[in-house]
GROMACS .gro file of C-alpha atoms in nm:
model
  297
    1MET     CA    1   0.000   0.000   0.000
    2GLU     CA    2   0.140   0.340  -0.102
    3VAL     CA    3   0.184   0.617   0.153
    4ASP     CA    4  -0.061   0.841  -0.035
    5ASN     CA    5  -0.331   0.578   0.004
    6LEU     CA    6  -0.250   0.538   0.374
    7ILE     CA    7  -0.298   0.905   0.452
    8SER     CA    8  -0.574   0.991   0.207
    9GLY     CA    9  -0.876   1.127   0.389
   10LEU     CA   10  -0.670   1.245   0.686
   11ASN     CA   11  -0.642   1.613   0.771
   12PRO     CA   12  -0.291   1.770   0.788
   13VAL     CA   13  -0.255   1.726   1.166
   14GLN     CA   14  -0.368   1.362   1.152
   15ARG     CA   15  -0.118   1.301   0.873
   16GLU     CA   16   0.159   1.452   1.085
   17ALA     CA   17   0.071   1.214   1.369
   18VAL     CA   18   0.069   0.911   1.136
   19LEU     CA   19   0.396   0.991   0.960
   20ASN     CA   20   0.593   1.068   1.278
   21SER     CA   21   0.728   0.719   1.346
   22GLN     CA   22   1.050   0.759   1.546
   23GLY     CA   23   1.087   0.859   1.910
   24PRO     CA   24   0.825   0.959   2.166
   25LEU     CA   25   0.501   1.108   2.035
   26LEU     CA   26   0.211   1.254   2.233
   27ILE     CA   27  -0.118   1.285   2.045
   28LEU     CA   28  -0.366   1.500   2.235
   29ALA     CA   29  -0.713   1.415   2.113
   30GLY     CA   30  -1.061   1.461   2.253
   31ALA     CA   31  -1.365   1.249   2.177
   32GLY     CA   32  -1.464   1.260   1.812
   33SER     CA   33  -1.129   1.387   1.683
   34GLY     CA   34  -1.051   1.070   1.488
   35LYS     CA   35  -0.787   0.936   1.725
   36THR     CA   36  -0.869   0.568   1.666
   37ARG     CA   37  -0.843   0.630   1.294
   38VAL     CA   38  -0.501   0.789   1.346
   39ILE     CA   39  -0.377   0.492   1.553
   40VAL     CA   40  -0.500   0.244   1.290
   41HIS     CA   41  -0.342   0.439   1.003
   42LYS     CA   42  -0.020   0.475   1.203
   43ILE     CA   43   0.003   0.100   1.256
   44ALA     CA   44  -0.064   0.040   0.886
   45TYR     CA   45   0.202   0.298   0.795
   46LEU     CA   46   0.463   0.133   1.018
   47ILE     CA   47   0.399  -0.209   0.865
   48THR     CA   48   0.346  -0.129   0.497
   49ALA     CA   49   0.558   0.183   0.444
   50GLN     CA   50   0.830   0.142   0.709
   51GLY     CA   51   0.863  -0.236   0.680
   52VAL     CA   52   0.810  -0.299   1.052
   53ASP     CA   53   0.732  -0.661   1.142
   54PRO     CA   54   0.374  -0.666   1.284
   55GLN     CA   55   0.502  -0.877   1.575
   56GLN     CA   56   0.723  -0.585   1.681
   57ILE     CA   57   0.423  -0.359   1.745
   58MET     CA   58   0.232  -0.353   2.073
   59ALA     CA   59  -0.091  -0.152   2.098
   60VAL     CA   60  -0.277  -0.136   2.428
   61THR     CA   61  -0.604   0.018   2.535
   62PHE     CA   62  -0.851  -0.015   2.820
   63THR     CA   63  -1.151  -0.212   2.697
   64ASN     CA   64  -1.194  -0.535   2.504
   65LYS     CA   65  -1.435  -0.353   2.274
   66ALA     CA   66  -1.177  -0.088   2.185
   67ALA     CA   67  -0.907  -0.351   2.129
   68GLN     CA   68  -1.137  -0.558   1.908
   69GLU     CA   69  -1.235  -0.252   1.703
   70MET     CA   70  -0.870  -0.160   1.655
   71ARG     CA   71  -0.779  -0.515   1.547
   72GLU     CA   72  -1.062  -0.526   1.294
   73ARG     CA   73  -0.983  -0.185   1.147
   74VAL     CA   74  -0.612  -0.267   1.108
   75ARG     CA   75  -0.706  -0.598   0.944
   76GLU     CA   76  -0.935  -0.414   0.701
   77MET     CA   77  -0.646  -0.188   0.600
   78ILE     CA   78  -0.358  -0.434   0.568
   79GLY     CA   79  -0.512  -0.781   0.563
   80PRO     CA   80  -0.436  -1.098   0.763
   81VAL     CA   81  -0.077  -0.993   0.838
   82ALA     CA   82  -0.233  -0.793   1.121
   83GLN     CA   83  -0.316  -1.120   1.301
   84SER     CA   84   0.035  -1.144   1.445
   85MET     CA   85   0.014  -0.801   1.608
   86TRP     CA   86  -0.023  -0.762   1.982
   87ILE     CA   87  -0.338  -0.546   2.012
   88SER     CA   88  -0.512  -0.593   2.345
   89THR     CA   89  -0.603  -0.441   2.678
   90PHE     CA   90  -0.344  -0.382   2.949
   91HIS     CA   91  -0.483  -0.671   3.151
   92SER     CA   92  -0.494  -0.915   2.859
   93SER     CA   93  -0.137  -0.828   2.765
   94CYS     CA   94  -0.016  -0.885   3.119
   95ALA     CA   95  -0.210  -1.211   3.157
   96ARG     CA   96  -0.042  -1.335   2.841
   97ILE     CA   97   0.304  -1.246   2.974
   98LEU     CA   98   0.234  -1.407   3.312
   99ARG     CA   99   0.107  -1.730   3.152
  100HIS     CA  100   0.457  -1.766   3.006
  101HIS     CA  101   0.663  -1.665   3.310
  102GLY     CA  102   0.439  -1.688   3.617
  103GLU     CA  103   0.618  -1.990   3.760
  104LEU     CA  104   0.909  -1.760   3.843
  105LEU     CA  105   0.676  -1.575   4.080
  106GLY     CA  106   0.529  -1.887   4.236
  107PHE     CA  107   0.215  -1.958   4.035
  108SER     CA  108   0.150  -2.189   3.742
  109SER     CA  109   0.084  -2.106   3.378
  110LYS     CA  110  -0.277  -2.213   3.437
  111PHE     CA  111  -0.344  -1.970   3.722
  112SER     CA  112  -0.704  -1.860   3.782
  113ILE     CA  113  -0.813  -1.498   3.754
  114TYR     CA  114  -1.050  -1.441   4.043
  115SER     CA  115  -1.389  -1.285   3.980
  116ASP     CA  116  -1.530  -1.020   4.214
  117ARG     CA  117  -1.731  -1.293   4.385
  118GLU     CA  118  -1.423  -1.508   4.445
  119GLN     CA  119  -1.227  -1.209   4.575
  120THR     CA  120  -1.511  -1.129   4.816
  121ALA     CA  121  -1.518  -1.489   4.942
  122LEU     CA  122  -1.143  -1.483   5.005
  123LEU     CA  123  -1.160  -1.150   5.188
  124LYS     CA  124  -1.442  -1.282   5.408
  125GLU     CA  125  -1.224  -1.583   5.489
  126VAL     CA  126  -0.938  -1.349   5.590
  127ILE     CA  127  -1.176  -1.140   5.803
  128ARG     CA  128  -1.284  -1.456   5.987
  129LYS     CA  129  -0.924  -1.573   6.028
  130LEU     CA  130  -0.825  -1.241   6.188
  131ASN     CA  131  -1.144  -1.233   6.395
  132LEU     CA  132  -1.237  -0.889   6.264
  133ALA     CA  133  -1.579  -0.726   6.287
  134PRO     CA  134  -1.724  -0.709   5.933
  135THR     CA  135  -1.894  -0.380   6.023
  136MET     CA  136  -1.556  -0.227   6.108
  137PHE     CA  137  -1.382  -0.381   5.808
  138PRO     CA  138  -1.639  -0.415   5.530
  139VAL     CA  139  -1.531  -0.617   5.227
  140ASN     CA  140  -1.587  -0.327   4.986
  141TYR     CA  141  -1.354  -0.106   5.190
  142LEU     CA  142  -1.081  -0.369   5.211
  143SER     CA  143  -1.111  -0.452   4.842
  144SER     CA  144  -1.083  -0.083   4.752
  145VAL     CA  145  -0.771  -0.030   4.966
  146ILE     CA  146  -0.599  -0.339   4.824
  147GLU     CA  147  -0.688  -0.243   4.468
  148ASP     CA  148  -0.554   0.108   4.524
  149ALA     CA  149  -0.228  -0.032   4.664
  150LYS     CA  150  -0.181  -0.257   4.360
  151ASN     CA  151  -0.263   0.029   4.122
  152ARG     CA  152   0.017   0.223   4.291
  153GLY     CA  153   0.252  -0.074   4.266
  154ILE     CA  154   0.260  -0.125   4.643
  155SER     CA  155   0.318  -0.480   4.776
  156PRO     CA  156   0.179  -0.601   5.113
  157GLU     CA  157   0.523  -0.550   5.270
  158GLU     CA  158   0.552  -0.198   5.130
  159TYR     CA  159   0.198  -0.115   5.239
  160ALA     CA  160   0.277  -0.233   5.594
  161LEU     CA  161   0.576   0.003   5.603
  162GLU     CA  162   0.365   0.283   5.456
  163VAL     CA  163   0.104   0.263   5.735
  164HIS     CA  164   0.339   0.156   6.017
  165GLN     CA  165   0.320   0.494   6.188
  166ALA     CA  166  -0.019   0.600   6.056
  167PRO     CA  167  -0.236   0.771   6.320
  168ASN     CA  168  -0.524   0.541   6.230
  169PRO     CA  169  -0.447   0.192   6.374
  170LYS     CA  170  -0.714   0.047   6.145
  171LEU     CA  171  -0.473   0.079   5.853
  172ARG     CA  172  -0.220  -0.149   6.022
  173ILE     CA  173  -0.488  -0.417   6.045
  174VAL     CA  174  -0.570  -0.358   5.678
  175ALA     CA  175  -0.202  -0.425   5.604
  176GLU     CA  176  -0.238  -0.766   5.768
  177VAL     CA  177  -0.553  -0.832   5.565
  178TYR     CA  178  -0.367  -0.744   5.245
  179LYS     CA  179  -0.083  -0.980   5.338
  180LEU     CA  180  -0.315  -1.275   5.413
  181TYR     CA  181  -0.530  -1.201   5.107
  182GLN     CA  182  -0.225  -1.222   4.881
  183GLN     CA  183  -0.115  -1.542   5.052
  184GLY     CA  184  -0.463  -1.684   4.994
  185LEU     CA  185  -0.443  -1.601   4.626
  186LYS     CA  186  -0.105  -1.771   4.603
  187ASP     CA  187  -0.228  -2.080   4.788
  188ASN     CA  188  -0.511  -2.109   4.534
  189ASP     CA  189  -0.285  -2.046   4.233
  190ALA     CA  190  -0.491  -1.736   4.159
  191LEU     CA  191  -0.450  -1.370   4.074
  192ASP     CA  192  -0.701  -1.091   4.093
  193PHE     CA  193  -0.752  -0.822   3.829
  194GLY     CA  194  -0.503  -0.581   3.987
  195ASP     CA  195  -0.240  -0.854   4.017
  196LEU     CA  196  -0.216  -0.893   3.640
  197LEU     CA  197  -0.040  -0.559   3.608
  198PHE     CA  198   0.121  -0.553   3.950
  199GLN     CA  199   0.280  -0.898   3.908
  200THR     CA  200   0.399  -0.821   3.554
  201VAL     CA  201   0.585  -0.515   3.679
  202ALA     CA  202   0.723  -0.726   3.965
  203LEU     CA  203   0.836  -0.989   3.713
  204PHE     CA  204   1.019  -0.729   3.504
  205ASN     CA  205   1.179  -0.576   3.815
  206GLN     CA  206   1.306  -0.913   3.936
  207TYR     CA  207   1.406  -1.067   3.603
  208SER     CA  208   1.579  -0.812   3.382
  209GLU     CA  209   1.646  -1.070   3.112
  210ILE     CA  210   1.271  -1.125   3.066
  211LEU     CA  211   1.209  -0.750   3.047
  212GLU     CA  212   1.488  -0.727   2.791
  213SER     CA  213   1.328  -1.000   2.578
  214TYR     CA  214   1.003  -0.802   2.557
  215ARG     CA  215   1.192  -0.481   2.487
  216GLU     CA  216   1.359  -0.661   2.198
  217ARG     CA  217   1.027  -0.789   2.075
  218PHE     CA  218   0.832  -0.462   2.087
  219ASN     CA  219   1.011  -0.191   1.890
  220TYR     CA  220   0.698   0.022   1.872
  221ILE     CA  221   0.446   0.077   2.150
  222LEU     CA  222   0.115   0.261   2.114
  223VAL     CA  223  -0.111   0.341   2.408
  224ASP     CA  224  -0.467   0.467   2.371
  225GLU     CA  225  -0.645   0.666   2.645
  226TYR     CA  226  -0.314   0.745   2.814
  227GLN     CA  227  -0.484   0.990   3.049
  228ASP     CA  228  -0.651   0.690   3.213
  229THR     CA  229  -0.331   0.506   3.306
  230ASN     CA  230  -0.255   0.451   3.673
  231GLU     CA  231   0.086   0.430   3.838
  232VAL     CA  232   0.153   0.062   3.768
  233GLN     CA  233   0.045   0.095   3.402
  234TYR     CA  234   0.269   0.400   3.371
  235ARG     CA  235   0.564   0.200   3.507
  236LEU     CA  236   0.492  -0.092   3.275
  237ILE     CA  237   0.486   0.125   2.962
  238GLY     CA  238   0.800   0.310   3.071
  239MET     CA  239   0.984  -0.019   3.122
  240LEU     CA  240   0.887  -0.159   2.782
  241ALA     CA  241   0.953   0.164   2.590
  242ASP     CA  242   1.317   0.189   2.699
  243PRO     CA  243   1.566   0.217   2.540
  244ARG     CA  244   1.424   0.269   2.188
  245ARG     CA  245   1.154   0.506   2.312
  246ASN     CA  246   0.939   0.457   2.002
  247LEU     CA  247   0.638   0.529   2.218
  248CYS     CA  248   0.318   0.686   2.089
  249VAL     CA  249   0.054   0.775   2.347
  250VAL     CA  250  -0.289   0.912   2.267
  251GLY     CA  251  -0.511   1.082   2.519
  252ASP     CA  252  -0.727   1.370   2.628
  253ASP     CA  253  -0.566   1.608   2.876
  254ASP     CA  254  -0.912   1.730   2.984
  255GLN     CA  255  -1.070   1.407   3.106
  256SER     CA  256  -0.999   1.102   3.318
  257ILE     CA  257  -1.295   0.867   3.319
  258TYR     CA  258  -1.106   0.580   3.484
  259SER     CA  259  -1.025   0.760   3.809
  260TRP     CA  260  -1.193   0.474   3.997
  261ARG     CA  261  -0.901   0.254   3.892
  262GLY     CA  262  -0.645   0.498   4.024
  263ALA     CA  263  -0.590   0.683   3.696
  264GLN     CA  264  -0.334   0.962   3.711
  265ILE     CA  265  -0.399   1.248   3.471
  266LYS     CA  266  -0.044   1.361   3.556
  267ASN     CA  267   0.089   1.079   3.338
  268ILE     CA  268  -0.024   1.260   3.025
  269LEU     CA  269   0.050   1.606   3.164
  270ASP     CA  270   0.408   1.500   3.249
  271PHE     CA  271   0.478   1.319   2.922
  272GLU     CA  272   0.693   1.602   2.786
  273SER     CA  273   0.905   1.614   3.102
  274ASP     CA  274   0.938   1.233   3.097
  275TYR     CA  275   1.043   1.250   2.730
  276PRO     CA  276   1.197   1.595   2.666
  277ASP     CA  277   1.241   1.520   2.295
  278ALA     CA  278   0.876   1.423   2.251
  279LYS     CA  279   0.680   1.549   1.955
  280VAL     CA  280   0.333   1.678   2.048
  281VAL     CA  281   0.041   1.680   1.804
  282ARG     CA  282  -0.305   1.807   1.896
  283LEU     CA  283  -0.607   1.679   1.703
  284GLU     CA  284  -0.858   1.958   1.745
  285GLU     CA  285  -1.110   1.898   1.468
  286ASN     CA  286  -1.415   1.722   1.612
  287TYR     CA  287  -1.577   1.503   1.348
  288ARG     CA  288  -1.825   1.344   1.584
  289SER     CA  289  -1.968   1.677   1.697
  290THR     CA  290  -1.984   1.802   1.340
  291ALA     CA  291  -2.178   1.493   1.238
  292THR     CA  292  -2.416   1.543   1.530
  293ILE     CA  293  -2.473   1.907   1.436
  294LEU     CA  294  -2.538   1.815   1.072
  295ALA     CA  295  -2.777   1.539   1.173
  296ALA     CA  296  -2.974   1.782   1.388
  297ALA     CA  297  -2.991   2.051   1.118
   0.00000   0.00000   0.00000
């Protein structure tokens, strides 16, 4: 496919985003600005015009629906070669990595991913074991604290140190709950949703040769909805992007709809300080709103 065909129908700013293929790139894009289209065209450009092996491209987003849409649209543009690309959610990507290397962290390649119901049952078991009053330590509260710790990349041991001198003694008991909860997961060869990212970062921290193998594999990394990344996702992307730094992130610096999962809008606001040589492109034309206005006319 010729470059002209790849960028036909794109406005000048979208074309700039697609054709900028080396080094860190921040694409600021609100809803309706054609950001998914830009990501898809950028992937197609890397493969067909730059000769990049599809297996060397990793594209991550937040929902299965978004990942599926991206896969289908890339396939429509470049055909079945897109099948070998790694386009998935953060959690699916990490689950895939852990299935290959989880035994190094003490769980099998066939580990279970606990549902909310299974997590609740395990937390209730821990509450009984510690003889805690469920009214003082409700499951929803404990689950929220543990999830927040994992989103921040904080292990049970680190959390215990964090709250060791906290004025609220309740937090020190929560630290014990977190510790026993993690032990319960391990005993059952299970991970929860937050563990998928947390344990992948732990794996890369402990086994540099495994991190290096994924760095070698993924020469180009694209992240959609970057404003919604939390601390552990931010660390994961930073680890994988070094040292090539062919990192393209797309996001809206005005919104953060995933704050309930510990999203840090600062990740997108600090991108230029994290990568001083970053190119910044802002997609300001809103096609979705224009279509809505025309439809209402």
